[in-house]
Structures are given as structure tokens and as C-alpha cells.
Amino acid sequence: TLLLDEISEMPMSLQAKLLRVLQEKAVTPIGSHADVAVDVRVVATTNRKMTDEIRQGNFREDLYYRLNVFPLNTTNVADRGDDIVPIVTFLLKRHTTSVAKIPWLDKSAIAKLRSYGWPGNVRELENVLQRALVLSVDGKITAAEIITDDSIHLMAGQQLAMTDSVQDIPDVMAAHS
């Protein structure tokens, strides 16, 4: 099985080569003059609308139809509120040494996880959970430990504003001297 992540970003020259491999089920190794038969299953992913990419001349239509044997559409994490807890449980298990060490999510944490928009999808969710694991106390994760990327950017902005205020202090003090 060959996973081609973000197939829509593949250059046209490489698309032609991939199409040839898929049609002929053979590759020519570098430095060789003989083809070698391959038996490969290809899974290709994209976050773009491929029909638009074809219309704009960014993707070969013949390769699209060669790859589009069994299309699957996935839904963003934010649109799958009922799946948040099972996904979180799986991800927490991945980052703990045993099932017994998975922290308990209280209701406030679950509510915050379900209400967030997850622009970074599962990758962002996993990062947030890793932070929560570091911050968790007594085997429990609360809303306070759920620090999203939006929260980090907000905190960075507040910190910058505080730094700017501190820089203004010497000017104010000099004026009063």
C-alpha cells in the first residue's frame, strides 16, 4: 500500500509518471533498462476539490479517474461532536504508558473540547491533549488544562501587550523625575 498524501500538490510531470506506473503495473528502477512488475494499492489524500483542480489544469483528469476507484470523504473533527470523546480516549491512550494512567476528563473539559472549532483537525486535537497531559493533576483533565491554539495566540498577544506596557514605564517614570 502506497499512501500519497496531498496528491493535488503533485507536479504534472510526476503525475504522468505515476499514471504510467498505475496503468502498466511496472516501474523502471534507476540505472536499469528493464521494467519490474509491481503490485501496489494506492491511497491518495487531498483537502482540495479535485474537479476544480482538473478544471484549472493543476491535475490530470486521467490520473484522477485512475485513482478515484473508491472515494471516501471524511468529516472535520469539529463537525463530529459525538466522536470527540472516543477520539480523545484513543489519543490519550497513545500518549500514556498504560490504560490505568489515562486521566479522567471532567464535564468542563469535554464541553470545551466539543465546542472548539478545531481548525487544525485531529493533529491540533492531539497537540492540545499532549499539553493537557502535562498539565493534568491527580489523573484528571479539566477545562483549565485544555489550552487550544487560539488560547496560546491570545496569551501571546496579552504577553506582548504587557511587555509593551512595561517598556512604557521608564518613560512615565522619567517624566515624573
mmCIF file of C-alpha atoms in Angstrom:
data_model
loop_
_atom_site.group_PDB
_atom_site.id
_atom_site.type_symbol
_atom_site.label_atom_id
_atom_site.label_comp_id
_atom_site.label_asym_id
_atom_site.label_seq_id
_atom_site.Cartn_x
_atom_site.Cartn_y
_atom_site.Cartn_z
ATOM 1 C CA THR A 1 0.000 0.000 0.000
ATOM 2 C CA LEU A 2 1.359 3.389 -1.017
ATOM 3 C CA LEU A 3 -0.077 6.495 0.688
ATOM 4 C CA LEU A 4 0.175 9.647 -1.408
ATOM 5 C CA ASP A 5 -0.675 12.480 0.973
ATOM 6 C CA GLU A 6 -1.946 15.679 -0.661
ATOM 7 C CA ILE A 7 -1.934 14.225 -4.177
ATOM 8 C CA SER A 8 -3.261 17.551 -5.502
ATOM 9 C CA GLU A 9 0.157 19.122 -4.861
ATOM 10 C CA MET A 10 1.981 16.631 -7.086
ATOM 11 C CA PRO A 11 3.708 18.293 -10.087
ATOM 12 C CA MET A 12 2.255 17.466 -13.511
ATOM 13 C CA SER A 13 5.486 15.732 -14.622
ATOM 14 C CA LEU A 14 5.292 13.347 -11.679
ATOM 15 C CA GLN A 15 1.569 12.790 -12.276
ATOM 16 C CA ALA A 16 2.400 11.461 -15.752
ATOM 17 C CA LYS A 17 4.946 9.037 -14.302
ATOM 18 C CA LEU A 18 2.538 7.844 -11.618
ATOM 19 C CA LEU A 19 -0.184 7.298 -14.223
ATOM 20 C CA ARG A 20 2.215 5.163 -16.283
ATOM 21 C CA VAL A 21 3.077 3.018 -13.243
ATOM 22 C CA LEU A 22 -0.583 2.542 -12.374
ATOM 23 C CA GLN A 23 -1.557 1.635 -15.938
ATOM 24 C CA GLU A 24 1.351 -0.684 -16.702
ATOM 25 C CA LYS A 25 1.813 -2.036 -13.152
ATOM 26 C CA ALA A 26 5.570 -1.759 -13.603
ATOM 27 C CA VAL A 27 8.443 0.557 -12.689
ATOM 28 C CA THR A 28 11.898 1.001 -14.175
ATOM 29 C CA PRO A 29 14.483 1.224 -11.382
ATOM 30 C CA ILE A 30 17.109 3.965 -11.705
ATOM 31 C CA GLY A 31 20.038 2.697 -13.743
ATOM 32 C CA SER A 32 18.076 -0.203 -15.182
ATOM 33 C CA HIS A 33 16.673 -0.784 -18.630
ATOM 34 C CA ALA A 34 14.176 -3.443 -17.575
ATOM 35 C CA ASP A 35 10.773 -2.901 -16.007
ATOM 36 C CA VAL A 36 9.943 -4.545 -12.697
ATOM 37 C CA ALA A 37 6.357 -5.620 -12.068
ATOM 38 C CA VAL A 38 4.673 -4.052 -9.038
ATOM 39 C CA ASP A 39 1.523 -4.970 -7.200
ATOM 40 C CA VAL A 40 0.541 -1.877 -5.274
ATOM 41 C CA ARG A 41 -2.594 -0.419 -3.739
ATOM 42 C CA VAL A 42 -2.615 3.376 -3.764
ATOM 43 C CA VAL A 43 -4.386 5.538 -1.228
ATOM 44 C CA ALA A 44 -4.344 9.224 -2.180
ATOM 45 C CA THR A 45 -5.491 12.072 0.034
ATOM 46 C CA THR A 46 -6.291 15.710 -0.596
ATOM 47 C CA ASN A 47 -8.060 18.590 1.065
ATOM 48 C CA ARG A 48 -8.927 20.206 -2.264
ATOM 49 C CA LYS A 49 -11.844 19.723 -4.612
ATOM 50 C CA MET A 50 -10.197 17.666 -7.347
ATOM 51 C CA THR A 51 -12.708 18.553 -10.066
ATOM 52 C CA ASP A 52 -11.704 22.213 -9.584
ATOM 53 C CA GLU A 53 -8.013 21.237 -9.759
ATOM 54 C CA ILE A 54 -8.664 19.407 -13.031
ATOM 55 C CA ARG A 55 -10.621 22.365 -14.465
ATOM 56 C CA GLN A 56 -7.775 24.731 -13.534
ATOM 57 C CA GLY A 57 -5.216 22.464 -15.222
ATOM 58 C CA ASN A 58 -3.425 21.534 -11.989
ATOM 59 C CA PHE A 59 -4.278 17.830 -12.051
ATOM 60 C CA ARG A 60 -4.562 15.242 -14.810
ATOM 61 C CA GLU A 61 -8.095 14.061 -15.393
ATOM 62 C CA ASP A 62 -6.960 10.579 -16.480
ATOM 63 C CA LEU A 63 -4.960 10.153 -13.234
ATOM 64 C CA TYR A 64 -7.950 11.349 -11.222
ATOM 65 C CA TYR A 65 -10.174 8.652 -12.728
ATOM 66 C CA ARG A 66 -7.443 6.044 -12.245
ATOM 67 C CA LEU A 67 -7.213 6.890 -8.523
ATOM 68 C CA ASN A 68 -10.879 7.600 -7.843
ATOM 69 C CA VAL A 69 -11.936 3.940 -7.590
ATOM 70 C CA PHE A 70 -13.351 4.111 -4.082
ATOM 71 C CA PRO A 71 -13.676 7.707 -2.869
ATOM 72 C CA LEU A 72 -14.028 8.406 0.837
ATOM 73 C CA ASN A 73 -14.991 11.749 2.259
ATOM 74 C CA THR A 74 -14.107 12.490 5.852
ATOM 75 C CA THR A 75 -15.704 14.985 8.168
ATOM 76 C CA ASN A 76 -13.781 17.523 10.226
ATOM 77 C CA VAL A 77 -13.446 16.802 13.937
ATOM 78 C CA ALA A 78 -15.445 19.941 14.747
ATOM 79 C CA ASP A 79 -18.423 18.501 12.869
ATOM 80 C CA ARG A 80 -18.268 15.220 14.789
ATOM 81 C CA GLY A 81 -19.145 16.277 18.330
ATOM 82 C CA ASP A 82 -20.300 12.802 19.369
ATOM 83 C CA ASP A 83 -16.952 11.340 18.261
ATOM 84 C CA ILE A 84 -14.787 13.721 20.292
ATOM 85 C CA VAL A 85 -14.674 11.580 23.450
ATOM 86 C CA PRO A 86 -13.780 8.313 21.651
ATOM 87 C CA ILE A 87 -11.109 10.116 19.604
ATOM 88 C CA VAL A 88 -9.748 11.798 22.730
ATOM 89 C CA THR A 89 -9.676 8.464 24.566
ATOM 90 C CA PHE A 90 -7.723 6.876 21.713
ATOM 91 C CA LEU A 91 -5.248 9.772 21.597
ATOM 92 C CA LEU A 92 -4.772 9.862 25.370
ATOM 93 C CA LYS A 93 -4.118 6.125 25.345
ATOM 94 C CA ARG A 94 -1.481 6.681 22.664
ATOM 95 C CA HIS A 95 0.364 9.118 24.948
ATOM 96 C CA THR A 96 0.173 7.237 28.248
ATOM 97 C CA THR A 97 2.121 4.176 29.316
ATOM 98 C CA SER A 98 -0.940 2.171 30.351
ATOM 99 C CA VAL A 99 -4.725 2.297 30.281
ATOM 100 C CA ALA A 100 -4.696 2.789 34.049
ATOM 101 C CA LYS A 101 -2.773 6.063 33.603
ATOM 102 C CA ILE A 102 -5.269 7.671 31.207
ATOM 103 C CA PRO A 103 -6.566 10.756 33.028
ATOM 104 C CA TRP A 104 -10.265 11.298 33.619
ATOM 105 C CA LEU A 105 -11.924 14.063 31.542
ATOM 106 C CA ASP A 106 -14.347 16.073 33.620
ATOM 107 C CA LYS A 107 -17.516 17.581 32.129
ATOM 108 C CA SER A 108 -15.967 21.017 31.653
ATOM 109 C CA ALA A 109 -13.096 19.535 29.607
ATOM 110 C CA ILE A 110 -15.490 17.543 27.428
ATOM 111 C CA ALA A 111 -17.661 20.617 26.861
ATOM 112 C CA LYS A 112 -14.635 22.718 25.884
ATOM 113 C CA LEU A 113 -13.340 20.003 23.524
ATOM 114 C CA ARG A 114 -16.749 19.692 21.852
ATOM 115 C CA SER A 115 -17.314 23.426 21.469
ATOM 116 C CA TYR A 116 -13.943 24.300 19.919
ATOM 117 C CA GLY A 117 -13.751 24.673 16.104
ATOM 118 C CA TRP A 118 -10.594 22.516 15.553
ATOM 119 C CA PRO A 119 -9.161 24.295 12.508
ATOM 120 C CA GLY A 120 -6.109 22.016 12.797
ATOM 121 C CA ASN A 121 -8.365 18.953 12.943
ATOM 122 C CA VAL A 122 -7.038 15.788 14.646
ATOM 123 C CA ARG A 123 -3.423 16.994 14.654
ATOM 124 C CA GLU A 124 -4.415 20.056 16.668
ATOM 125 C CA LEU A 125 -6.584 17.943 18.987
ATOM 126 C CA GLU A 126 -3.646 15.651 19.676
ATOM 127 C CA ASN A 127 -1.373 18.613 20.494
ATOM 128 C CA VAL A 128 -3.974 20.043 22.866
ATOM 129 C CA LEU A 129 -4.259 16.670 24.615
ATOM 130 C CA GLN A 130 -0.495 16.368 24.980
ATOM 131 C CA ARG A 131 -0.488 19.772 26.707
ATOM 132 C CA ALA A 132 -3.383 18.670 28.912
ATOM 133 C CA LEU A 133 -1.493 15.526 29.923
ATOM 134 C CA VAL A 134 1.468 17.616 31.037
ATOM 135 C CA LEU A 135 -0.782 19.986 32.987
ATOM 136 C CA SER A 136 -3.181 17.420 34.461
ATOM 137 C CA VAL A 137 -3.238 16.912 38.205
ATOM 138 C CA ASP A 138 -4.355 13.832 40.129
ATOM 139 C CA GLY A 139 -5.308 11.928 36.985
ATOM 140 C CA LYS A 140 -7.914 14.483 35.929
ATOM 141 C CA ILE A 141 -8.180 16.878 32.990
ATOM 142 C CA THR A 142 -10.412 19.930 33.402
ATOM 143 C CA ALA A 143 -11.241 22.778 31.041
ATOM 144 C CA ALA A 144 -8.305 24.707 32.531
ATOM 145 C CA GLU A 145 -5.879 22.160 31.071
ATOM 146 C CA ILE A 146 -7.464 22.332 27.591
ATOM 147 C CA ILE A 147 -5.301 25.027 26.004
ATOM 148 C CA THR A 148 -6.116 25.437 22.324
ATOM 149 C CA ASP A 149 -4.005 27.186 19.721
ATOM 150 C CA ASP A 150 -6.425 30.130 19.863
ATOM 151 C CA SER A 151 -5.727 30.396 23.603
ATOM 152 C CA ILE A 152 -1.984 30.332 23.023
ATOM 153 C CA HIS A 153 -2.202 33.121 20.435
ATOM 154 C CA LEU A 154 -4.387 35.143 22.801
ATOM 155 C CA MET A 155 -1.913 34.613 25.665
ATOM 156 C CA ALA A 156 0.985 35.604 23.395
ATOM 157 C CA GLY A 157 -0.871 38.794 22.458
ATOM 158 C CA GLN A 158 -1.556 39.612 26.110
ATOM 159 C CA GLN A 159 2.055 38.949 26.982
ATOM 160 C CA LEU A 160 3.153 41.242 24.152
ATOM 161 C CA ALA A 161 0.764 43.929 25.384
ATOM 162 C CA MET A 162 2.181 43.541 28.907
ATOM 163 C CA THR A 163 5.720 43.810 27.537
ATOM 164 C CA ASP A 164 4.764 46.976 25.656
ATOM 165 C CA SER A 165 3.288 48.415 28.874
ATOM 166 C CA VAL A 166 6.437 47.589 30.819
ATOM 167 C CA GLN A 167 8.548 49.314 28.149
ATOM 168 C CA ASP A 168 6.440 52.437 28.590
ATOM 169 C CA ILE A 169 7.088 52.562 32.338
ATOM 170 C CA PRO A 170 10.592 54.097 32.158
ATOM 171 C CA ASP A 171 9.220 56.958 30.005
ATOM 172 C CA VAL A 172 6.483 57.635 32.533
ATOM 173 C CA MET A 173 8.965 57.460 35.418
ATOM 174 C CA ALA A 174 11.346 59.799 33.605
ATOM 175 C CA ALA A 175 8.533 62.319 33.137
ATOM 176 C CA HIS A 176 7.861 62.289 36.915
ATOM 177 C CA SER A 177 11.529 62.642 37.897
#
